[in-house]
CSV table of C-alpha atoms in Angstrom, one decimal:
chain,number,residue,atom,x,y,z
A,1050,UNK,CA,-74.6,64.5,-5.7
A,1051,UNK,CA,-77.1,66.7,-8.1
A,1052,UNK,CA,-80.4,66.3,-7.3
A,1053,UNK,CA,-83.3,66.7,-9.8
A,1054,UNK,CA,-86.0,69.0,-8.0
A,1055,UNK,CA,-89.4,69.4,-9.1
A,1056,UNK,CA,-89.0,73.2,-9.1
A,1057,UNK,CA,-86.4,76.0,-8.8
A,1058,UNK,CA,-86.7,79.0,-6.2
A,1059,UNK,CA,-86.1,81.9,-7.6
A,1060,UNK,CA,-85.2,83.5,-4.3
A,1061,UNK,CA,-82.3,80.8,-3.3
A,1062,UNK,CA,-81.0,81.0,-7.0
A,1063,UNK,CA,-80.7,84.8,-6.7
A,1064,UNK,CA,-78.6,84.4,-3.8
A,1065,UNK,CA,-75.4,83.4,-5.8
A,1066,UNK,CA,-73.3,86.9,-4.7
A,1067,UNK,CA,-74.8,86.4,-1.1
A,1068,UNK,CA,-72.8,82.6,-1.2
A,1069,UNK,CA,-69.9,84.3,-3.0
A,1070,UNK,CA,-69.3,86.4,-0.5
A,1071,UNK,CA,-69.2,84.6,2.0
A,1072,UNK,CA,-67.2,81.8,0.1
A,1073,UNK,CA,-64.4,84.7,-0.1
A,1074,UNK,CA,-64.3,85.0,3.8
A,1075,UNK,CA,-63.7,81.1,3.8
A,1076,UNK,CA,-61.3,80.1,1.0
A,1077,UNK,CA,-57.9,81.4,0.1
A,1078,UNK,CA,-57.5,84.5,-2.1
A,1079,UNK,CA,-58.2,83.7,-5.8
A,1080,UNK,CA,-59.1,80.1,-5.7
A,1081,UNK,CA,-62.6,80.8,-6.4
A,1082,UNK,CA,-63.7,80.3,-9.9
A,1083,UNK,CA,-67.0,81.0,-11.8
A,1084,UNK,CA,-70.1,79.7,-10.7
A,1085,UNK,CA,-71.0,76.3,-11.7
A,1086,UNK,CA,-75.0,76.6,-10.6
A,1087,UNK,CA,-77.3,75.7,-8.3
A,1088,UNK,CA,-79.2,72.5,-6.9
A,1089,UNK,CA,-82.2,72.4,-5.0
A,1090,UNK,CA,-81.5,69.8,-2.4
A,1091,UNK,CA,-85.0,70.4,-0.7
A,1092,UNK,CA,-87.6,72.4,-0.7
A,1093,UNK,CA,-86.1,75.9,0.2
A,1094,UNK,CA,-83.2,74.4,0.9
A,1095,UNK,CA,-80.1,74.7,-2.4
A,1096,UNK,CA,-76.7,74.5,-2.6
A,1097,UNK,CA,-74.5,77.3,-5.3
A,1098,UNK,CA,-71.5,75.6,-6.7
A,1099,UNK,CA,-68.2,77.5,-7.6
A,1100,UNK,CA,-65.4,76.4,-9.8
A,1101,UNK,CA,-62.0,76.0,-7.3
A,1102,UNK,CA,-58.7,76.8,-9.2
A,1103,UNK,CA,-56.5,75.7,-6.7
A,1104,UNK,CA,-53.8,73.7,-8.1
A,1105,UNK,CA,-54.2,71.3,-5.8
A,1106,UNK,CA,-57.8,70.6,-5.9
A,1107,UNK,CA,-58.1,69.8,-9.8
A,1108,UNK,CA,-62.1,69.1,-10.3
A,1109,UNK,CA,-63.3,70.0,-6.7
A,1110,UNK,CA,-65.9,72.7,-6.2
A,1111,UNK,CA,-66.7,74.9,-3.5
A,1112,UNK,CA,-70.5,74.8,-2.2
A,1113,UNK,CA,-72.3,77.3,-0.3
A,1114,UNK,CA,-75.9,76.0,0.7
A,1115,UNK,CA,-78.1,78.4,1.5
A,1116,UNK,CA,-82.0,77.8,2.5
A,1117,UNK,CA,-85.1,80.1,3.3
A,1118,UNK,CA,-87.9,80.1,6.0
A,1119,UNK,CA,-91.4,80.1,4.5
A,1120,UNK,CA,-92.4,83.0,2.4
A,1121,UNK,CA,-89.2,85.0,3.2
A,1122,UNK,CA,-87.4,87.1,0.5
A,1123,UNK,CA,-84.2,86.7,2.0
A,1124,UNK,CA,-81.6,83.7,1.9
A,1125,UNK,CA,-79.9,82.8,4.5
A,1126,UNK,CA,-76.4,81.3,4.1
A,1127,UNK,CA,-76.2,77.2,6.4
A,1128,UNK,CA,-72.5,76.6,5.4
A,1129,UNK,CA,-69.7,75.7,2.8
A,1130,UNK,CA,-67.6,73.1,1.3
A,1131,UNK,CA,-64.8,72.0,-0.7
A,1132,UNK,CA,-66.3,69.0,-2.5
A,1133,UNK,CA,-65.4,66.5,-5.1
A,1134,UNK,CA,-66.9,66.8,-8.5
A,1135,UNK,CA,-67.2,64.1,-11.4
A,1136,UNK,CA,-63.6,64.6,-12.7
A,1137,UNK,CA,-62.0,65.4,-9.4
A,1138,UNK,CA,-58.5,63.6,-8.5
A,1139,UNK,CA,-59.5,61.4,-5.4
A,1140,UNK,CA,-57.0,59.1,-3.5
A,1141,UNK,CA,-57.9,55.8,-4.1
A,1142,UNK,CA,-60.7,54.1,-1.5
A,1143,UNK,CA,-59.8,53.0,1.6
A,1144,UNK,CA,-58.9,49.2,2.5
A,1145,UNK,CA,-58.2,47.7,5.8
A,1146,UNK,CA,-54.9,45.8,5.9
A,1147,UNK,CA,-56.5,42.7,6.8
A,1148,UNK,CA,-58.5,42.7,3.5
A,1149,UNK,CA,-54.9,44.1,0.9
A,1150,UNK,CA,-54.0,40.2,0.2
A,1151,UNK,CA,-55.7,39.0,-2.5
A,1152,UNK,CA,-55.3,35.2,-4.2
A,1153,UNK,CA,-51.8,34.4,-5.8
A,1154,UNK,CA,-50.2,36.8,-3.3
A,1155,UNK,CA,-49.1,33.9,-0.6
A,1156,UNK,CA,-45.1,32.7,-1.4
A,1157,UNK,CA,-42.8,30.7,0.1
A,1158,UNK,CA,-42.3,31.7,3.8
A,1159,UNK,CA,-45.7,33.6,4.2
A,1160,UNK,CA,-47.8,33.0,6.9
A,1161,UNK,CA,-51.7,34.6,6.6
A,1162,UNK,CA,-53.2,35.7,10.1
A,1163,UNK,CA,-55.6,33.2,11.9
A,1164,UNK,CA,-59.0,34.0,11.4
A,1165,UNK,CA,-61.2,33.0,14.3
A,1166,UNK,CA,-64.4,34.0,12.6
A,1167,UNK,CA,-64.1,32.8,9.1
A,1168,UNK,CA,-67.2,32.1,7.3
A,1169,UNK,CA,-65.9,29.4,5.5
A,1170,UNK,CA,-65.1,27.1,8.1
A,1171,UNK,CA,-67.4,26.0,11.0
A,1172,UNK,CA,-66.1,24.0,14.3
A,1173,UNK,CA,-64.7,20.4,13.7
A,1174,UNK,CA,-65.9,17.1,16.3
A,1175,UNK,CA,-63.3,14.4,17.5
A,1176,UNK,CA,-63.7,11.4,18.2
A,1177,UNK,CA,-63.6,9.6,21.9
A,1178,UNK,CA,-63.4,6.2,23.2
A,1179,UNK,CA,-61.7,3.0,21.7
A,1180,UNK,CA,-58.7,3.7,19.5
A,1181,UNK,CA,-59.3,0.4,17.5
A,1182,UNK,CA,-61.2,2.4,14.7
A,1183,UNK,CA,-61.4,3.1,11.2
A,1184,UNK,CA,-59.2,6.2,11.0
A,1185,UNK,CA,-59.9,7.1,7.8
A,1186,UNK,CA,-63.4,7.3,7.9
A,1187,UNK,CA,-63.2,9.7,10.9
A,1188,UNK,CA,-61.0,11.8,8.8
A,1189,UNK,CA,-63.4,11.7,5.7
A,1190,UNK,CA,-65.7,12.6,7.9
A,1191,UNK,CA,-63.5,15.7,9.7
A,1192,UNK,CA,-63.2,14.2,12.6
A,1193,UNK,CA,-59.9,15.4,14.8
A,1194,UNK,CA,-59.9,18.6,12.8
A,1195,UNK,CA,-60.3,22.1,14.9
A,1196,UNK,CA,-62.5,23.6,11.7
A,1197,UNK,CA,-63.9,22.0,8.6
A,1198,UNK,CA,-65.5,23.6,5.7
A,1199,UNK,CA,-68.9,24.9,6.4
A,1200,UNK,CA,-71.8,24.8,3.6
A,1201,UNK,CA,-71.2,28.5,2.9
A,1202,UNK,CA,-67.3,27.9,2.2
A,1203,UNK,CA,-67.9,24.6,0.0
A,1204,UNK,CA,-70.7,26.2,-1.7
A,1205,UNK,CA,-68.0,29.3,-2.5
A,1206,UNK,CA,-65.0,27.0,-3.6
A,1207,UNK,CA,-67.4,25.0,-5.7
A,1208,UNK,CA,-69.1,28.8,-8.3
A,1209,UNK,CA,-65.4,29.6,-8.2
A,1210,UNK,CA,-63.9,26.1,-9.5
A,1211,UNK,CA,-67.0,26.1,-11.8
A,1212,UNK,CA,-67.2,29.0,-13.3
A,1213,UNK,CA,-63.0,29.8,-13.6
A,1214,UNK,CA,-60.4,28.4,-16.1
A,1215,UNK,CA,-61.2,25.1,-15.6
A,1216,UNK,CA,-64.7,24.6,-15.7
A,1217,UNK,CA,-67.1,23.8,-18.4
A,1218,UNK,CA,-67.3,27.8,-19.9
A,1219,UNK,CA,-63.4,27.8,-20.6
A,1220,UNK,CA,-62.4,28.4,-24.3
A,1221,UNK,CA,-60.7,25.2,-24.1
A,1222,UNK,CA,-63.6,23.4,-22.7
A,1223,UNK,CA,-65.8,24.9,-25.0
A,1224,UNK,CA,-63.9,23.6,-27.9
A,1225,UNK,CA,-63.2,20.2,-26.9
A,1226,UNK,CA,-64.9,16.8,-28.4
A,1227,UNK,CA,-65.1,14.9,-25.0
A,1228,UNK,CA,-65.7,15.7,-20.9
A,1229,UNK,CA,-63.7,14.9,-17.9
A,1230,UNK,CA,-66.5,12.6,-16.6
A,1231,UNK,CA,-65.2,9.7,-19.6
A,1232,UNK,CA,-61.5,10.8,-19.3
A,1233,UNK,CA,-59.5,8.2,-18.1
A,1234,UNK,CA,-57.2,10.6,-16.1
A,1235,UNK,CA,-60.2,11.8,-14.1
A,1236,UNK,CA,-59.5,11.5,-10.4
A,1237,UNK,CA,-62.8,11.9,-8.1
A,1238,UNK,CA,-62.6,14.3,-5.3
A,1239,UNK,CA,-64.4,12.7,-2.4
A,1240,UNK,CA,-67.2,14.1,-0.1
A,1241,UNK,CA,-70.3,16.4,-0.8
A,1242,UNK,CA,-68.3,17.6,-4.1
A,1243,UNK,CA,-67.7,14.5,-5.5
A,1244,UNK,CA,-70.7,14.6,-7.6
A,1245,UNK,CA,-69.3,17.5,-9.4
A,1246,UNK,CA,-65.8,18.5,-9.2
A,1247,UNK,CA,-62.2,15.6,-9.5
A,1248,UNK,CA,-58.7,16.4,-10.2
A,1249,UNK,CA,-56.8,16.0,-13.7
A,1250,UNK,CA,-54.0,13.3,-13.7
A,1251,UNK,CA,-52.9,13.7,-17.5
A,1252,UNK,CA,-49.5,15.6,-17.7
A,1253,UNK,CA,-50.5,16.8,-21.0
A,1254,UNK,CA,-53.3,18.4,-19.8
A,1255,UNK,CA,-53.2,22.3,-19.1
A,1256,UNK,CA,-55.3,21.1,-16.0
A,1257,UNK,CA,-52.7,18.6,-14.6
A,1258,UNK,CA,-53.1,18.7,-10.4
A,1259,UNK,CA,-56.2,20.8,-10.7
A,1260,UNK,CA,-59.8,20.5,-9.7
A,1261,UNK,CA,-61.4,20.3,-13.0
A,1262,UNK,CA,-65.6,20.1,-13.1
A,1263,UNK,CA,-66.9,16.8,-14.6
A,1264,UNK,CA,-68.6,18.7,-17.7
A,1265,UNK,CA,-64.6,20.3,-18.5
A,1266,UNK,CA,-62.5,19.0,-21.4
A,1267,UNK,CA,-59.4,19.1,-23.4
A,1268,UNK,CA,-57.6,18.0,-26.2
A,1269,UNK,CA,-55.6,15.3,-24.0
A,1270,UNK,CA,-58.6,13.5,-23.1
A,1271,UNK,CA,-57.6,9.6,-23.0
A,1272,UNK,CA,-60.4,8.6,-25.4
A,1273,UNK,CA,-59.5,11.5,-28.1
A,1274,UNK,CA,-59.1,9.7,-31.6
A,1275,UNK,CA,-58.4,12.1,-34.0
A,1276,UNK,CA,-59.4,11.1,-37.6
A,1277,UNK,CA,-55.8,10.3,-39.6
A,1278,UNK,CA,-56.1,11.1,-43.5
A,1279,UNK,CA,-55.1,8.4,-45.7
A,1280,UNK,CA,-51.4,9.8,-47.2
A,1281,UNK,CA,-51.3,10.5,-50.8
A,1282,UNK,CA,-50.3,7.0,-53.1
A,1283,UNK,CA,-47.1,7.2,-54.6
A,1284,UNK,CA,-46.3,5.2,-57.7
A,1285,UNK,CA,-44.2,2.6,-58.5
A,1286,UNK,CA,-40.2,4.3,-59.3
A,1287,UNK,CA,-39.5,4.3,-62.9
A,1288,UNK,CA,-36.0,3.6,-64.3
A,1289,UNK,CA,-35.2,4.6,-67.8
A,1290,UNK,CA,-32.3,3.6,-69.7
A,1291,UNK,CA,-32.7,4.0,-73.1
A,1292,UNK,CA,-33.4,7.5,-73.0
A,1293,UNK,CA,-30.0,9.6,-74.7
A,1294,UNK,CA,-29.8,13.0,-73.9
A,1295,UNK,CA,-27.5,15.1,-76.4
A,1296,UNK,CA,-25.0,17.9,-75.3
A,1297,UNK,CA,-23.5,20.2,-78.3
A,1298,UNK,CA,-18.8,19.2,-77.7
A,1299,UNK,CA,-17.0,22.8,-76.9
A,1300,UNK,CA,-16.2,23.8,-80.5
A,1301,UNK,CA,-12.0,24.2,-81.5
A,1302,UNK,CA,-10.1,26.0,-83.4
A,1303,UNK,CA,-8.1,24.3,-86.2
A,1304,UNK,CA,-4.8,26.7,-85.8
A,1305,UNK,CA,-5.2,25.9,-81.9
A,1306,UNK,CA,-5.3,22.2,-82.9
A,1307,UNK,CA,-2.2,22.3,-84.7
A,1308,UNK,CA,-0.1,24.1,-82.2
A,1309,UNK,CA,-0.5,21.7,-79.9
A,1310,UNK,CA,0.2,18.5,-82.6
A,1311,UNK,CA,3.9,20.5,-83.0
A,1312,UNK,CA,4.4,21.1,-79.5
A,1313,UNK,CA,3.9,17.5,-78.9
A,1314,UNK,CA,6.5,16.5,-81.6
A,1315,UNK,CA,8.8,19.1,-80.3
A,1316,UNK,CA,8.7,17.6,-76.8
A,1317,UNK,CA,9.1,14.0,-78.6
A,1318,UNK,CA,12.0,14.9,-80.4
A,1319,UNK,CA,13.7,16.8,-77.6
A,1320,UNK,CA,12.9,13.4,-75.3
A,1321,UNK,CA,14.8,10.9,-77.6
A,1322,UNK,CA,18.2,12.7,-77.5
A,1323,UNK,CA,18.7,12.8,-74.5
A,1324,UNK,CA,21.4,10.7,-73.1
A,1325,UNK,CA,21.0,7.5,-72.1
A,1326,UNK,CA,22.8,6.6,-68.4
A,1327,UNK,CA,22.6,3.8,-66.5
């Protein structure tokens, strides 16, 4: 919005009371703040800025542009303005409904609008005469189809698919040993894009059902052969039976020893007198 002039003009810059003044006649009571400066848009032509402290207005300005005829002393006042500056709270910029859905958005039950003038597709031909004919040719060609992909929408689908997640710039392409293109799970597509782009068949692969470029990779690539290190050697178990090892007996006490020699002959003695009964 500021514009870098070659000069100032003394005349239009001394007008800042002049464009406050009339700013006052224009804007509700006490949301004009201090002035801010002036531009020179054109020759004789600037425009004063004033802070606005409305709450509602956070980092707007209010303009007053005021302009001069050749070699007058006076400035004249053209008009004002409530304007965004740099750190002004904006609503966020327009977009037309048609234009709100982006990739991913689509579920189950969705329906997108027909598009008569996409640029992605371009008018499909269909075949006439006898019916005895290789079918599938026509439909590799696009024959019976209303639209086909145009060279603008193949030449689209083909810098996204390359350059996303599964072509040959992805981390995990980057860092694998082997490409798609000698990957026995590498499907080609058929068509103009055959060339560069096939689809992943390996269920181990992050890019299972995908269109994957011929110069992508990963670590399930049907060739991988990781080197195995040989294990460590273990030797021969050793079994040996004339070691001995020693453990010191539980020391005892003498007078515990002979308690329990007399409490043995007590329960002897006591044992034989009993009666004997048949």
């Amino acid at each position: 919005m500021t514009v870098t002039a070659p000069k100032t003009d003394a005349v239009l810059l001394a007008a800042s009371d002049l464009a406050r003044s009339v700013l006052e006649d224009v804007a509700e009571p006490g949301t004009i703040g201090a002035h801010l400066g002036m531009d020179l848009l054109e020759e004789r032509l600037g425009m004063h800025w004033f802070e606005c402290t409305s709450p509602g207005y956070r980092g707007w300005r209010w303009g007053v542009s005021v302009a001069r005829v050749s070699r007058a002393k006076v400035a004249t006042v053209c008009e004002t303005n409530l304007l965004p500056g740099p750190d002004a709270v904006l609503a966020p910029e327009w977009l037309p409904y048609a234009d709100r859905l982006a990739p991913g958005d689509l579920g189950a039950g969705d329906v997108l609008p027909f598009r008569p003038d996409d640029p992605n597709l371009e008018a499909g031909f269909e075949a006439t005469g006898e019916e005895d004919v290789d079918q599938m040719a026509f439909f590799e060609l696009g024959l019976g189809r209303p639209r086909v992909l145009s060279a603008e929408g193949r030449e689209v689908a083909a810098s996204r698919w390359y350059d996303g997640d599964h072509g040959p710039t992805a981390e995990i392409a980057t860092k694998a040993t082997e490409h798609c293109t000698t990957c026995g799970y590498f499907l080609p597509m058929a068509g103009a894009l055959r060339a560069t782009f096939g689809v992943c068949a390996n269920e181990w692969s992050p890019s299972d059902g995908r269109v994957v470029s011929l110069d992508h990779g990963c670590g399930a690539h049907s060739e991988t052969d990781l080197d195995h290190p040989e294990p460590t050697p273990i030797g021969e178990p050793i079994v040996d039976e004339f070691a001995v090892d020693l453990e010191p007996a539980e020391r005892v006490d003498r007078d515990d020893e002979d308690q329990a020699e007399q409490s043995d002959q007590a329960e002897e003695s006591h044992g034989s007198d009993d009666p004997v009964t048949d």
